[in-house]
Short mmCIF file of C-alpha atoms in Angstrom, two decimals:
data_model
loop_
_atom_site.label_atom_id
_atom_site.label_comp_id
_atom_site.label_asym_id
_atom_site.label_seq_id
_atom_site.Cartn_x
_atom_site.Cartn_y
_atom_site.Cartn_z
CA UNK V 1 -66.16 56.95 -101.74
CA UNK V 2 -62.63 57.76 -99.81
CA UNK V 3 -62.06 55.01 -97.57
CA UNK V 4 -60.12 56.49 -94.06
CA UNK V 5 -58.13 53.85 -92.43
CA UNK V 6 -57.08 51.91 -94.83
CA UNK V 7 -55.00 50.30 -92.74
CA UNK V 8 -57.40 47.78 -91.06
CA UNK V 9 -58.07 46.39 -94.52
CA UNK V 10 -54.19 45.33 -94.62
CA UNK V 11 -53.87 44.69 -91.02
CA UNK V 12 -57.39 41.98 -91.15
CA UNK V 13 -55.65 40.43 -94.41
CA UNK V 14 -52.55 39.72 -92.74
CA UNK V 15 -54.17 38.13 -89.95
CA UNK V 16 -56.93 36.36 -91.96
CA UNK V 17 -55.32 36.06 -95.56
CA UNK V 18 -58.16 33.26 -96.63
CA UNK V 19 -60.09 36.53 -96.70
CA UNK V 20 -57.94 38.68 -98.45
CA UNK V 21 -59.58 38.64 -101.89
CA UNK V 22 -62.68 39.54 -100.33
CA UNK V 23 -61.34 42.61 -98.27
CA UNK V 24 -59.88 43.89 -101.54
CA UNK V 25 -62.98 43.34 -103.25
CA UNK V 26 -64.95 45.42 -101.23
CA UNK V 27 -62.42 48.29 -101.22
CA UNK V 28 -62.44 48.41 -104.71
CA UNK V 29 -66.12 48.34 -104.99
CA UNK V 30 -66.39 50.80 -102.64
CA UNK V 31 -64.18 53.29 -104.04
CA UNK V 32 -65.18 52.89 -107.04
CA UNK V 33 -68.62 53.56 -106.49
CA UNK V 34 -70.90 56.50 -104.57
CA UNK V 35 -73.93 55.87 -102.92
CA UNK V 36 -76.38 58.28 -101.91
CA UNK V 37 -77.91 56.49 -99.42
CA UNK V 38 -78.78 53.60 -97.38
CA UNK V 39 -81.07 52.18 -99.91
CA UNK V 40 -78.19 52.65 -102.55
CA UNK V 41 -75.69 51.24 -100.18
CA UNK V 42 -78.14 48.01 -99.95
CA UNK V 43 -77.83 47.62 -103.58
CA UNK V 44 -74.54 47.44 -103.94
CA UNK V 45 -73.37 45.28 -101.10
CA UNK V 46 -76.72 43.73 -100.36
CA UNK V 47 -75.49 41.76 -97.10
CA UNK V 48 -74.83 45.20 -95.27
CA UNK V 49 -77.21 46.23 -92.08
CA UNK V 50 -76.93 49.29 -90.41
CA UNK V 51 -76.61 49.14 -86.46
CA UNK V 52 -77.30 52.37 -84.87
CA UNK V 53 -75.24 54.93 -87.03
CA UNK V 54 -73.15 51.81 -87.83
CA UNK V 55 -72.69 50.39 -91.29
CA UNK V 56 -71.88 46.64 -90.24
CA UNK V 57 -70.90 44.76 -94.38
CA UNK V 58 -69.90 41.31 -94.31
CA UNK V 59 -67.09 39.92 -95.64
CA UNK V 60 -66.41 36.58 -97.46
CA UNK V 61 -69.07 35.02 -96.83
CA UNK V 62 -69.59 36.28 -93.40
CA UNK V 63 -66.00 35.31 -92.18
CA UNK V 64 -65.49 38.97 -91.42
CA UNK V 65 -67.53 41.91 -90.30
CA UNK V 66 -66.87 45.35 -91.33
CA UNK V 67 -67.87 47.63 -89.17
CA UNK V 68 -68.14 51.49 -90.53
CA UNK V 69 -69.17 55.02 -89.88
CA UNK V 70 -70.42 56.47 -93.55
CA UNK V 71 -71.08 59.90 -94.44
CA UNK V 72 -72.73 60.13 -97.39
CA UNK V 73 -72.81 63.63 -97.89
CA UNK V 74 -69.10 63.75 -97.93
CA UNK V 75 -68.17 60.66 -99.49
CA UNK V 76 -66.59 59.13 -96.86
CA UNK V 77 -66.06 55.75 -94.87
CA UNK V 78 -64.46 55.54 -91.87
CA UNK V 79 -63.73 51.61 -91.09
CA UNK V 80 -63.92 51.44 -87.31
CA UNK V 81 -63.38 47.65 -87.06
CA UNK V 82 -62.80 44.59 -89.00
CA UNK V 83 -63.59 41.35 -86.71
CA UNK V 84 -64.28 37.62 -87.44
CA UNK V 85 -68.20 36.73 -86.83
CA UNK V 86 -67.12 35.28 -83.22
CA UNK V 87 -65.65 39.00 -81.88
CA UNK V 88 -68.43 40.71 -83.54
CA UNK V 89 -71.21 38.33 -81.36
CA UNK V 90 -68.71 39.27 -78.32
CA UNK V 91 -70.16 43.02 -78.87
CA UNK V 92 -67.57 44.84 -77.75
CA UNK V 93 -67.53 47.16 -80.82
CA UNK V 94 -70.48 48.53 -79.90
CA UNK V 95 -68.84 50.36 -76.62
#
């Protein structure tokens, strides 16, 4: 899969770096792999839901949330926001 903006992985490790291992482990997993599906998504990070047309993953241990748009057809993910589990609750991402 071809991860669009990047740059919130490297902008959430520098402002959570205990997390930073995890971020990068997901990014690699993800690009390294392509899912078809939902389903297939499950199975390979198996602590992802979907919200609406929202892909929400969690991160270390559900430090971080992960919220992305994913078009399977094209291969793509487009990270829309990275936030700790107490701005994700807030629900402002979902505006």
């Amino acid at each position: 899969m071809h991860v669009i903006t990047q740059k919130r992985i490297w902008e959430a490790k520098a402002q959570h770096p205990q997390t930073a291992t995890a971020l990068d482990s997901w990014y690699r997993l993800i690009r390294a792999n392509d899912p078809s599906d939902f389903a297939a998504m499950k199975r390979l990070f198996p602590q992802t839901d979907k919200v609406g047309s929202l892909h929400v993953f969690d991160i270390g241990g559900n430090k971080l949330r992960l919220i992305a748009v994913v078009h399977y057809r094209t291969r793509k993910v487009f990270i829309r926001h990275i936030l700790t589990h107490k701005e994700y609750d807030k629900g402002k991402w979902k505006e």
